[in-house]
PDB file of N, CA and C in Angstrom:
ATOM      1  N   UNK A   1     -63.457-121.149   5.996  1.00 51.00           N
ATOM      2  CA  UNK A   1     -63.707-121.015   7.417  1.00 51.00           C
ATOM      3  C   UNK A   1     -62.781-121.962   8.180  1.00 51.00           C
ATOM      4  N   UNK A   2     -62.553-121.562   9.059  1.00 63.00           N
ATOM      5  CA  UNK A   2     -61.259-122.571  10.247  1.00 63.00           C
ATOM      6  C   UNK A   2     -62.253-123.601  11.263  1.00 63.00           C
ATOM      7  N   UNK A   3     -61.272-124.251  10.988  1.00 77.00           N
ATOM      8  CA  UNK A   3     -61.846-125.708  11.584  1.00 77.00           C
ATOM      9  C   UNK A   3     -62.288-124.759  13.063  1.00 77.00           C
ATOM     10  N   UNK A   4     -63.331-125.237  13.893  1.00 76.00           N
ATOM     11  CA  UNK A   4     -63.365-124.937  15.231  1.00 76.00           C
ATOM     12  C   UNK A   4     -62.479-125.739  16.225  1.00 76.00           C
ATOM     13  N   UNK A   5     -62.586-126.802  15.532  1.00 79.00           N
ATOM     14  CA  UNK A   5     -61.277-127.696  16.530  1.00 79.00           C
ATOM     15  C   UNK A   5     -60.204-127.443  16.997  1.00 79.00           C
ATOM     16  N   UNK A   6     -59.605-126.652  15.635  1.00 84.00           N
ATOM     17  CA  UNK A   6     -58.130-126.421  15.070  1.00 84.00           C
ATOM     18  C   UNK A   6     -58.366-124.830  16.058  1.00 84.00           C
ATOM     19  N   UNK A   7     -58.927-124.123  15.890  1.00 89.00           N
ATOM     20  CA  UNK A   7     -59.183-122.478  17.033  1.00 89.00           C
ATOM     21  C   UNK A   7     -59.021-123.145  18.191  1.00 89.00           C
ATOM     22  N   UNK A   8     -59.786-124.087  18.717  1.00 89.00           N
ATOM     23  CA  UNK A   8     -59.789-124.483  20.012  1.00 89.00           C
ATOM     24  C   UNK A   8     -58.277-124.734  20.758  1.00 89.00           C
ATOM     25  N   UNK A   9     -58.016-125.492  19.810  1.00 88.00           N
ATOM     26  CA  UNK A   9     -56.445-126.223  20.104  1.00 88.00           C
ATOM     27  C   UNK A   9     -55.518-124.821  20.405  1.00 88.00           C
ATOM     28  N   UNK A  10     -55.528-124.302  19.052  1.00 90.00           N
ATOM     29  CA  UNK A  10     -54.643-123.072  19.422  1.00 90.00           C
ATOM     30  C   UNK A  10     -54.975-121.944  20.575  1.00 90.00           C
ATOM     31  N   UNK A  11     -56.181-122.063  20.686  1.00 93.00           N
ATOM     32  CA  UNK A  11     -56.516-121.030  21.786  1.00 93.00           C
ATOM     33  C   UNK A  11     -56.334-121.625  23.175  1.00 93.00           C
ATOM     34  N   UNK A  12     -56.284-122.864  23.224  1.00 93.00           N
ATOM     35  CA  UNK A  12     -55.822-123.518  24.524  1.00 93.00           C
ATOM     36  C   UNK A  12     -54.566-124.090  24.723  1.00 93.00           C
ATOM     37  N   UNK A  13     -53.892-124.251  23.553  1.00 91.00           N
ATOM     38  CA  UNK A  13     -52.384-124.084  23.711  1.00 91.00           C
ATOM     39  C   UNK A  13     -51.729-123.033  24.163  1.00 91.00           C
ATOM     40  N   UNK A  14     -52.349-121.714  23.897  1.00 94.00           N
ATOM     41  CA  UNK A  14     -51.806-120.026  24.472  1.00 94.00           C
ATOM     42  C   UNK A  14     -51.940-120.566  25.935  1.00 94.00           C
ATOM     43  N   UNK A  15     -53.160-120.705  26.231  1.00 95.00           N
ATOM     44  CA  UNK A  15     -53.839-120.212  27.555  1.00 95.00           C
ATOM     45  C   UNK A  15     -52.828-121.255  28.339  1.00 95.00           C
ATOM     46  N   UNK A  16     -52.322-122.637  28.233  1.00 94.00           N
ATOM     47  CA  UNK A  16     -51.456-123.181  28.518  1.00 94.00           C
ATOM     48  C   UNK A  16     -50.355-122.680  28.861  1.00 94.00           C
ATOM     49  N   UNK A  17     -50.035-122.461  27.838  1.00 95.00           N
ATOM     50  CA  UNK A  17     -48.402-121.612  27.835  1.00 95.00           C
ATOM     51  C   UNK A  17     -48.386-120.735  28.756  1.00 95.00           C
ATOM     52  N   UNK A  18     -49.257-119.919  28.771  1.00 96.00           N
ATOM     53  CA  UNK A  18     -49.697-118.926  30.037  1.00 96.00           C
ATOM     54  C   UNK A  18     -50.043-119.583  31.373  1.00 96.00           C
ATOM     55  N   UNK A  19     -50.225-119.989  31.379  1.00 95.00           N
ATOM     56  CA  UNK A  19     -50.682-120.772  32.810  1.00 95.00           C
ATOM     57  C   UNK A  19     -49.306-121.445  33.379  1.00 95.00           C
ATOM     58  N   UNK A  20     -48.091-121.887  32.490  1.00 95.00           N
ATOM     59  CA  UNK A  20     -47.000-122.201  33.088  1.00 95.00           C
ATOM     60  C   UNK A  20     -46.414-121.379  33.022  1.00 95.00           C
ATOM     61  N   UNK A  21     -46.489-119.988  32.501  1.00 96.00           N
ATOM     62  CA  UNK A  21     -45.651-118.436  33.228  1.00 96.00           C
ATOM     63  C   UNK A  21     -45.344-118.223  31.662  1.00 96.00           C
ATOM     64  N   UNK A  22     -45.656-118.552  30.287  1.00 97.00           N
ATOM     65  CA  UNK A  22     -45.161-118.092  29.177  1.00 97.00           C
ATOM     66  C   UNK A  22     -43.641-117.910  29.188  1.00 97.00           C
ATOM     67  N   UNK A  23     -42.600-118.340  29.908  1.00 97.00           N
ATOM     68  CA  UNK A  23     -41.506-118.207  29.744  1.00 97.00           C
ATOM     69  C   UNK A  23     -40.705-119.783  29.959  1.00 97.00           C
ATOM     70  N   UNK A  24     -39.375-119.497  29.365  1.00 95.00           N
ATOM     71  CA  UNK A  24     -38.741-121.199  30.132  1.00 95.00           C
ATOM     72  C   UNK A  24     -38.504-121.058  31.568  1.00 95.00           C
ATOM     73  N   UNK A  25     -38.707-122.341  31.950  1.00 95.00           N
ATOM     74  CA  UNK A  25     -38.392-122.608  33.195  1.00 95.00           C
ATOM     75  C   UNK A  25     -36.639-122.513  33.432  1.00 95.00           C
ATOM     76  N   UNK A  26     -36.260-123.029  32.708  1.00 93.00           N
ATOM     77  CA  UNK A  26     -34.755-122.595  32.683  1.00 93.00           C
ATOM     78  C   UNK A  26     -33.896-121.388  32.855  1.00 93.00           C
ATOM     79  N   UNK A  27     -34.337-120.371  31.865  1.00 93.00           N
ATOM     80  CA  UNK A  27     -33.730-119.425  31.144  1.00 93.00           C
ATOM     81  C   UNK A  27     -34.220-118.210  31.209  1.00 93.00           C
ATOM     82  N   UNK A  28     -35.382-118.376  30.930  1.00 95.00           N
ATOM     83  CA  UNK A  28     -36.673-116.858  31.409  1.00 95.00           C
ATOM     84  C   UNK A  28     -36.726-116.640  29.892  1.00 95.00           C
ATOM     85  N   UNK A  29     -36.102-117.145  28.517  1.00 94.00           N
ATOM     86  CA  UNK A  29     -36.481-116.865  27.458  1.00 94.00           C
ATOM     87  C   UNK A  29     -38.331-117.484  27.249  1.00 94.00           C
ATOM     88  N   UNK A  30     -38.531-115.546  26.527  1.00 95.00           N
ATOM     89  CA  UNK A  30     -39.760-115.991  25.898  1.00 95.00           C
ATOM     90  C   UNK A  30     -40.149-116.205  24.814  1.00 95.00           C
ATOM     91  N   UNK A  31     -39.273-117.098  24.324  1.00 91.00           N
ATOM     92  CA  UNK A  31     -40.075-117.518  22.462  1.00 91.00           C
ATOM     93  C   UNK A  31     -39.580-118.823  22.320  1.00 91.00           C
ATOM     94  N   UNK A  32     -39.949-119.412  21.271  1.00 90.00           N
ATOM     95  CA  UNK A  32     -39.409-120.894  20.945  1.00 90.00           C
ATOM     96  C   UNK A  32     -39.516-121.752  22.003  1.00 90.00           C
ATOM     97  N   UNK A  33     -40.681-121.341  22.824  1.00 93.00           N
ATOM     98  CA  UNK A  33     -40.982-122.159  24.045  1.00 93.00           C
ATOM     99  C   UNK A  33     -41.927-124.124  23.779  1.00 93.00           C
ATOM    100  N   UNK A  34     -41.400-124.736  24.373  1.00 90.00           N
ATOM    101  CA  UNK A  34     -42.158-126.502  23.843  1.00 90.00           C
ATOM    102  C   UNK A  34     -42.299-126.872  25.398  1.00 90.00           C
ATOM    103  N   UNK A  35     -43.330-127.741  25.355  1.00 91.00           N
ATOM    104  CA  UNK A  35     -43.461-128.631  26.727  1.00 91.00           C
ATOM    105  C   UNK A  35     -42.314-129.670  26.440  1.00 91.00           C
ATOM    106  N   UNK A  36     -41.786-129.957  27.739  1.00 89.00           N
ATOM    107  CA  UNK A  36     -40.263-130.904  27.770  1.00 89.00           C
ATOM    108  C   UNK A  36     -41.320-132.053  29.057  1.00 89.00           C
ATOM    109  N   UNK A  37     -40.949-133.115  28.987  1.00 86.00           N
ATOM    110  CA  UNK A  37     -41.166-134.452  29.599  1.00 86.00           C
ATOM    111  C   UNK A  37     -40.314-133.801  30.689  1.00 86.00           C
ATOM    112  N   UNK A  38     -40.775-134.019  31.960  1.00 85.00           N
ATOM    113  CA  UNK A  38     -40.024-134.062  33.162  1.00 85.00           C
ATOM    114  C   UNK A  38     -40.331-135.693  33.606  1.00 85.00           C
ATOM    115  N   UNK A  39     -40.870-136.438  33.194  1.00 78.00           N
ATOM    116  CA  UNK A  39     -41.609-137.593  33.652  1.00 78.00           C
ATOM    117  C   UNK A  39     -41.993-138.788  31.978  1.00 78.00           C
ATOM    118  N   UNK A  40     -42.506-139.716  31.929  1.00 72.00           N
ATOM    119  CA  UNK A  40     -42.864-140.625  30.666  1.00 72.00           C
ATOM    120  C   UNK A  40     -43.967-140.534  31.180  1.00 72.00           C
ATOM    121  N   UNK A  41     -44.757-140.196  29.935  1.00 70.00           N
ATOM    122  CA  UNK A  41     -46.747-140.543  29.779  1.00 70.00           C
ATOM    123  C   UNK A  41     -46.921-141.074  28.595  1.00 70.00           C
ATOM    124  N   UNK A  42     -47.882-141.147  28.594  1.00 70.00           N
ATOM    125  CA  UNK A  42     -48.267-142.126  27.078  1.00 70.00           C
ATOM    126  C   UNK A  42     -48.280-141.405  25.384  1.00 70.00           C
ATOM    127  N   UNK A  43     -47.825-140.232  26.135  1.00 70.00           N
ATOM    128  CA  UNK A  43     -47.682-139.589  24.701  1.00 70.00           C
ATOM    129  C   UNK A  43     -46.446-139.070  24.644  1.00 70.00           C
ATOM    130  N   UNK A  44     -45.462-139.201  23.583  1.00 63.00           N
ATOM    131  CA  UNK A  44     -43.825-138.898  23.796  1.00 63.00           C
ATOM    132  C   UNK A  44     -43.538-139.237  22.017  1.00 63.00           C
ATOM    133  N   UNK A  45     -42.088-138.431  21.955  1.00 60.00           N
ATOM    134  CA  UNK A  45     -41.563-138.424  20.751  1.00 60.00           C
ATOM    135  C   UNK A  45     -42.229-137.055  19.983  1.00 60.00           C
ATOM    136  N   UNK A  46     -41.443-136.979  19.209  1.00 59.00           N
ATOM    137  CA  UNK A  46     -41.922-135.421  17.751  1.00 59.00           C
ATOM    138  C   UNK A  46     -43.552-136.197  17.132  1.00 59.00           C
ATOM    139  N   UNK A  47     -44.018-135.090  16.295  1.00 54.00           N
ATOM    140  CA  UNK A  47     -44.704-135.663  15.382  1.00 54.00           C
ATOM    141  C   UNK A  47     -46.159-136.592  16.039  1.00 54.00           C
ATOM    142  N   UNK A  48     -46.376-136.110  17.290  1.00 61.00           N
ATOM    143  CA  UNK A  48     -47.488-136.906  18.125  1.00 61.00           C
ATOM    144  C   UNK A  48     -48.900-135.913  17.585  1.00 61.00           C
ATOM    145  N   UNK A  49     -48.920-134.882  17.322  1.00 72.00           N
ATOM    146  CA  UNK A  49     -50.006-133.973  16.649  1.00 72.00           C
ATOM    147  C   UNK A  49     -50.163-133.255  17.960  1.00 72.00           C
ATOM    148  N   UNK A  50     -50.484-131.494  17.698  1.00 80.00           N
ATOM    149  CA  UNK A  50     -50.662-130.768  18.586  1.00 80.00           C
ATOM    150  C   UNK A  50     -51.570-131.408  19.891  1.00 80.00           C
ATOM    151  N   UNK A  51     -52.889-131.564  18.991  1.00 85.00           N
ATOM    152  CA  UNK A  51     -54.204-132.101  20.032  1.00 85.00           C
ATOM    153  C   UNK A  51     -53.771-132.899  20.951  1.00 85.00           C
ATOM    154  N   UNK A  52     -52.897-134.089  20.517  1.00 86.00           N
ATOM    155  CA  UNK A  52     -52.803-135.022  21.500  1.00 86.00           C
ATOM    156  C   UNK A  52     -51.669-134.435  22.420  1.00 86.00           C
ATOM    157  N   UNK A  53     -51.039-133.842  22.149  1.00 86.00           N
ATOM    158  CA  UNK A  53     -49.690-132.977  22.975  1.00 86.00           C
ATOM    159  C   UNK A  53     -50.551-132.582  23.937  1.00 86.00           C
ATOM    160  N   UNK A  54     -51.881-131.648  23.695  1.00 89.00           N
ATOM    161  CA  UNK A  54     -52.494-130.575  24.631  1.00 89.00           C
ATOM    162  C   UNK A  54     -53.051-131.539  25.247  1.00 89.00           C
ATOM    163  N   UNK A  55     -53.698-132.834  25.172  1.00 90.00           N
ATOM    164  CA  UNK A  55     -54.518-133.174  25.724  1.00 90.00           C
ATOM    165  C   UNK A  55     -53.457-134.345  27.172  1.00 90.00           C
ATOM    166  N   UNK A  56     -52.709-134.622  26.613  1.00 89.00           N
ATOM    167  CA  UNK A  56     -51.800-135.569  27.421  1.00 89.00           C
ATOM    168  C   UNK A  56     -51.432-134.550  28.459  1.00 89.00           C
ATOM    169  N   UNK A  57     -51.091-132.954  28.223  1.00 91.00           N
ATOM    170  CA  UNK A  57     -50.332-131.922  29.123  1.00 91.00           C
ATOM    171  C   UNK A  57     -51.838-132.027  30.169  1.00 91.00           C
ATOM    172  N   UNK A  58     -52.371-131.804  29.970  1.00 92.00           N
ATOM    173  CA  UNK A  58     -53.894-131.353  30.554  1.00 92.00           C
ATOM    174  C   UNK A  58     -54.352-132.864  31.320  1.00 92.00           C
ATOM    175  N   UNK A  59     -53.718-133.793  31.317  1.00 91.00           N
ATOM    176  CA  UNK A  59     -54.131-134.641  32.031  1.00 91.00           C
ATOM    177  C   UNK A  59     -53.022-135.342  32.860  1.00 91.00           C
ATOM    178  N   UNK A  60     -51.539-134.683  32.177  1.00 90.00           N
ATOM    179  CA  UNK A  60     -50.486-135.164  33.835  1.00 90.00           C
ATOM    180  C   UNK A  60     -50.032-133.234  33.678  1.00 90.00           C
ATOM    181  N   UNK A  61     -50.306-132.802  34.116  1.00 92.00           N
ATOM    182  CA  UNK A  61     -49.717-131.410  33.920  1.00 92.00           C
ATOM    183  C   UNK A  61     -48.488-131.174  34.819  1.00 92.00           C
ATOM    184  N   UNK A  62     -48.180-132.093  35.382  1.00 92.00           N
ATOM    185  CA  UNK A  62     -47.258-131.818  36.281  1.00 92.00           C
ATOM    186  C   UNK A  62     -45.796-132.797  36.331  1.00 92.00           C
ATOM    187  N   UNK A  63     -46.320-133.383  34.618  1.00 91.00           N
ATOM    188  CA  UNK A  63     -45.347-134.499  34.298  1.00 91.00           C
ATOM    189  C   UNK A  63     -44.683-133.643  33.147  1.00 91.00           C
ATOM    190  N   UNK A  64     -44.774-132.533  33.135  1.00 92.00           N
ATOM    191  CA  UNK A  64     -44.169-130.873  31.964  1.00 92.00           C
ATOM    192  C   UNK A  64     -43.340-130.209  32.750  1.00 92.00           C
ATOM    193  N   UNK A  65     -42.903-129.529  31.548  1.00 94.00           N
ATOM    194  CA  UNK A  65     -42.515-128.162  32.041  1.00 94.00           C
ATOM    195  C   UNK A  65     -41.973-127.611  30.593  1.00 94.00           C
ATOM    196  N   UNK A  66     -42.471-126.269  30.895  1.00 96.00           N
ATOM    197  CA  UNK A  66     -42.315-125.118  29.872  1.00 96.00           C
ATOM    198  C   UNK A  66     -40.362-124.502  29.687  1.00 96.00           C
ATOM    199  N   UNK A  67     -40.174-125.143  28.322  1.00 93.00           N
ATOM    200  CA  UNK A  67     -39.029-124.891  27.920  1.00 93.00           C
ATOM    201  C   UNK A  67     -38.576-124.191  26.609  1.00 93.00           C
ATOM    202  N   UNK A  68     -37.233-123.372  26.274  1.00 92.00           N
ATOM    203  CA  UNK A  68     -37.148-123.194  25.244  1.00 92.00           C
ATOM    204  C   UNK A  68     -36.500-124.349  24.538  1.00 92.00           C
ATOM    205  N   UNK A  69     -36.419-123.785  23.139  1.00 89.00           N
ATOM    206  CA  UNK A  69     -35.950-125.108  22.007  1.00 89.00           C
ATOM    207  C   UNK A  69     -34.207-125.322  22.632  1.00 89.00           C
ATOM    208  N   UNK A  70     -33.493-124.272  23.100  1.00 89.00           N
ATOM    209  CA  UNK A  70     -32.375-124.771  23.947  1.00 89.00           C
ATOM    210  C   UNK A  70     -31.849-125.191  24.626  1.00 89.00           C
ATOM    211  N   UNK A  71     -32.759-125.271  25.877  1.00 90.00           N
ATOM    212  CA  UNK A  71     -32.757-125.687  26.838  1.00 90.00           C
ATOM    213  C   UNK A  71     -33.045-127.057  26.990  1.00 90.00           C
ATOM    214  N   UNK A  72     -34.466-127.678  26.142  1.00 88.00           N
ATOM    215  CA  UNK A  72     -34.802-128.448  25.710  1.00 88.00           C
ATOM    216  C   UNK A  72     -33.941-129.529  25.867  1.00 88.00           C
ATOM    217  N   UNK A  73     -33.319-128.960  24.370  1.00 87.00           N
ATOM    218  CA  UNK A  73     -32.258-129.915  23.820  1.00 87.00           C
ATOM    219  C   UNK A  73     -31.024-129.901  24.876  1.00 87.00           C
ATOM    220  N   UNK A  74     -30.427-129.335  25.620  1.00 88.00           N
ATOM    221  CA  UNK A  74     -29.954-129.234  26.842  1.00 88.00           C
ATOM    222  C   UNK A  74     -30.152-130.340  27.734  1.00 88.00           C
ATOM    223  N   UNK A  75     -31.350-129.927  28.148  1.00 86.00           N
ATOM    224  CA  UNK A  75     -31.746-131.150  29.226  1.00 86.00           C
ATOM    225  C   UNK A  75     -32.056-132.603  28.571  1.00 86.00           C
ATOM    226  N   UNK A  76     -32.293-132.922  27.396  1.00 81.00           N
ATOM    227  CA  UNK A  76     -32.855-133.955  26.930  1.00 81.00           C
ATOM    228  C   UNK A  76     -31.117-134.885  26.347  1.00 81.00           C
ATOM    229  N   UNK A  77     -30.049-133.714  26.770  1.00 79.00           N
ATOM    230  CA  UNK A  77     -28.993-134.204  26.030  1.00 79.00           C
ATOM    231  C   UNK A  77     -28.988-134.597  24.468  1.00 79.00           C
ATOM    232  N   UNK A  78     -29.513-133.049  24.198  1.00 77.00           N
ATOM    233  CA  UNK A  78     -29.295-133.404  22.353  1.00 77.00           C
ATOM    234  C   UNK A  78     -28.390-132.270  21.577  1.00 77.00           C
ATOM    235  N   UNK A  79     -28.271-132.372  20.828  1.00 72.00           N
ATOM    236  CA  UNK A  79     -27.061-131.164  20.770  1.00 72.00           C
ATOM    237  C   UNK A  79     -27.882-130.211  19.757  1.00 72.00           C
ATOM    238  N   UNK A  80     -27.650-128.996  20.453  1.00 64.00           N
ATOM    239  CA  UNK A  80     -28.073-127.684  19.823  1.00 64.00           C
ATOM    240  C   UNK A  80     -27.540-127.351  17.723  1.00 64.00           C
ATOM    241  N   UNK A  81     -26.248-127.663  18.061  1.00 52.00           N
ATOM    242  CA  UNK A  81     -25.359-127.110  17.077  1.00 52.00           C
ATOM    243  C   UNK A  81     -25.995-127.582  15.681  1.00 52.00           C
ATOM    244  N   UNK A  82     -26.649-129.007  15.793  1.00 56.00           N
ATOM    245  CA  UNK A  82     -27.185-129.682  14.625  1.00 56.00           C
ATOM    246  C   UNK A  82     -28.187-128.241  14.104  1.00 56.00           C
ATOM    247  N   UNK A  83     -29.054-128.098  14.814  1.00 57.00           N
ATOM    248  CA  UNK A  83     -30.330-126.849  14.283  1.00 57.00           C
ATOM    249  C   UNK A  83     -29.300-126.091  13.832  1.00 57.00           C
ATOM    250  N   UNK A  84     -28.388-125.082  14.999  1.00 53.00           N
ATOM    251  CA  UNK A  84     -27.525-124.018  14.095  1.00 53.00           C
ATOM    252  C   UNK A  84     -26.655-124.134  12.945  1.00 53.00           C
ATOM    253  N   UNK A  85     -26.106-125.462  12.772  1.00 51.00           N
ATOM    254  CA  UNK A  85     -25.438-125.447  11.491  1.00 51.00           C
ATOM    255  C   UNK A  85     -26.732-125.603  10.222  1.00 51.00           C
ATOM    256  N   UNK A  86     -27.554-126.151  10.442  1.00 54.00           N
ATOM    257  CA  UNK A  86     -28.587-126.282   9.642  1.00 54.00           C
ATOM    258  C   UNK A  86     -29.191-125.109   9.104  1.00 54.00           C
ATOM    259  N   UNK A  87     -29.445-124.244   9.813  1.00 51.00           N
ATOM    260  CA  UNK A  87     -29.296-122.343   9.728  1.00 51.00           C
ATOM    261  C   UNK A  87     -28.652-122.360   8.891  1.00 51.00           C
ATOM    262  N   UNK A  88     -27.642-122.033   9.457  1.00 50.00           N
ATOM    263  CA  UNK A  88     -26.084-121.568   8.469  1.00 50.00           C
ATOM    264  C   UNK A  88     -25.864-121.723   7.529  1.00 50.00           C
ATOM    265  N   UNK A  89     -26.579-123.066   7.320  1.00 54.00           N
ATOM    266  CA  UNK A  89     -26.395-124.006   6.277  1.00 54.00           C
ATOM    267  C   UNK A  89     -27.642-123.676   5.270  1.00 54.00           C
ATOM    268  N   UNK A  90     -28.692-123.109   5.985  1.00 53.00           N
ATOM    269  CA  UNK A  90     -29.683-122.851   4.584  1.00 53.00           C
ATOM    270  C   UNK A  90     -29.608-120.974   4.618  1.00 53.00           C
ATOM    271  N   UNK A  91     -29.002-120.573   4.955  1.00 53.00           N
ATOM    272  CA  UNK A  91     -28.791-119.327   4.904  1.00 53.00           C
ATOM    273  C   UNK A  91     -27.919-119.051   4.056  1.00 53.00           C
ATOM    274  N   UNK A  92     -26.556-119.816   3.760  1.00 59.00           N
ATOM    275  CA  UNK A  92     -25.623-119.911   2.629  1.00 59.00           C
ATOM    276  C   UNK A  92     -25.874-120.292   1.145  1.00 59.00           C
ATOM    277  N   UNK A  93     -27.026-121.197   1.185  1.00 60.00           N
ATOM    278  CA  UNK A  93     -27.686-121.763  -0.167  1.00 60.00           C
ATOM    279  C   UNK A  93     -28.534-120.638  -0.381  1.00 60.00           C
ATOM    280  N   UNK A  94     -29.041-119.471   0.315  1.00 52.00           N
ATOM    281  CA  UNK A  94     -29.849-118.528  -0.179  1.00 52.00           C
ATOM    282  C   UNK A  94     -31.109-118.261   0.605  1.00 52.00           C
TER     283      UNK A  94
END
């Protein structure tokens, strides 16, 4: 049986995503969409765990914004090419 927590999270991560238009703010792409920092809150960096992601969005919601993984890295000044060669790169090993 699934955690109820773990349903919750995901079912209010959708409804999220939806509520900032399910698309990037950038680009109008709809997939590979992440909340991007427009602002510093107390929760920041990879690896913070969904829950606390949803729960930090839900309490500055206006310190977000709905982005794709390109754009992202775009605005955050990180370079795209690292992910795509990394592709490439496990696509060639098989």
């Amino acid at each position: 049986m699934a955690n109820p927590r773990n349903e919750y999270v995901k079912r209010r991560w959708q409804r999220l995503i939806e509520e900032y238009g399910a698309k990037c703010n950038m680009c109008e792409k709809q997939w590979d969409l992440e909340f991007a920092h427009l602002e510093p809150t107390t929760c920041h960096g990879k690896g913070r765990g969904k829950r606390k992601r949803l729960e930090d969005i839900l309490r500055h919601p206006t310190s977000y914004r709905l982005l794709c993984e390109t754009c992202h890295d775009l605005r955050d000044g990180r370079s795209i090419r690292k992910r795509q060669s990394d592709y490439f790169r496990a696509m060639e090993e098989g």
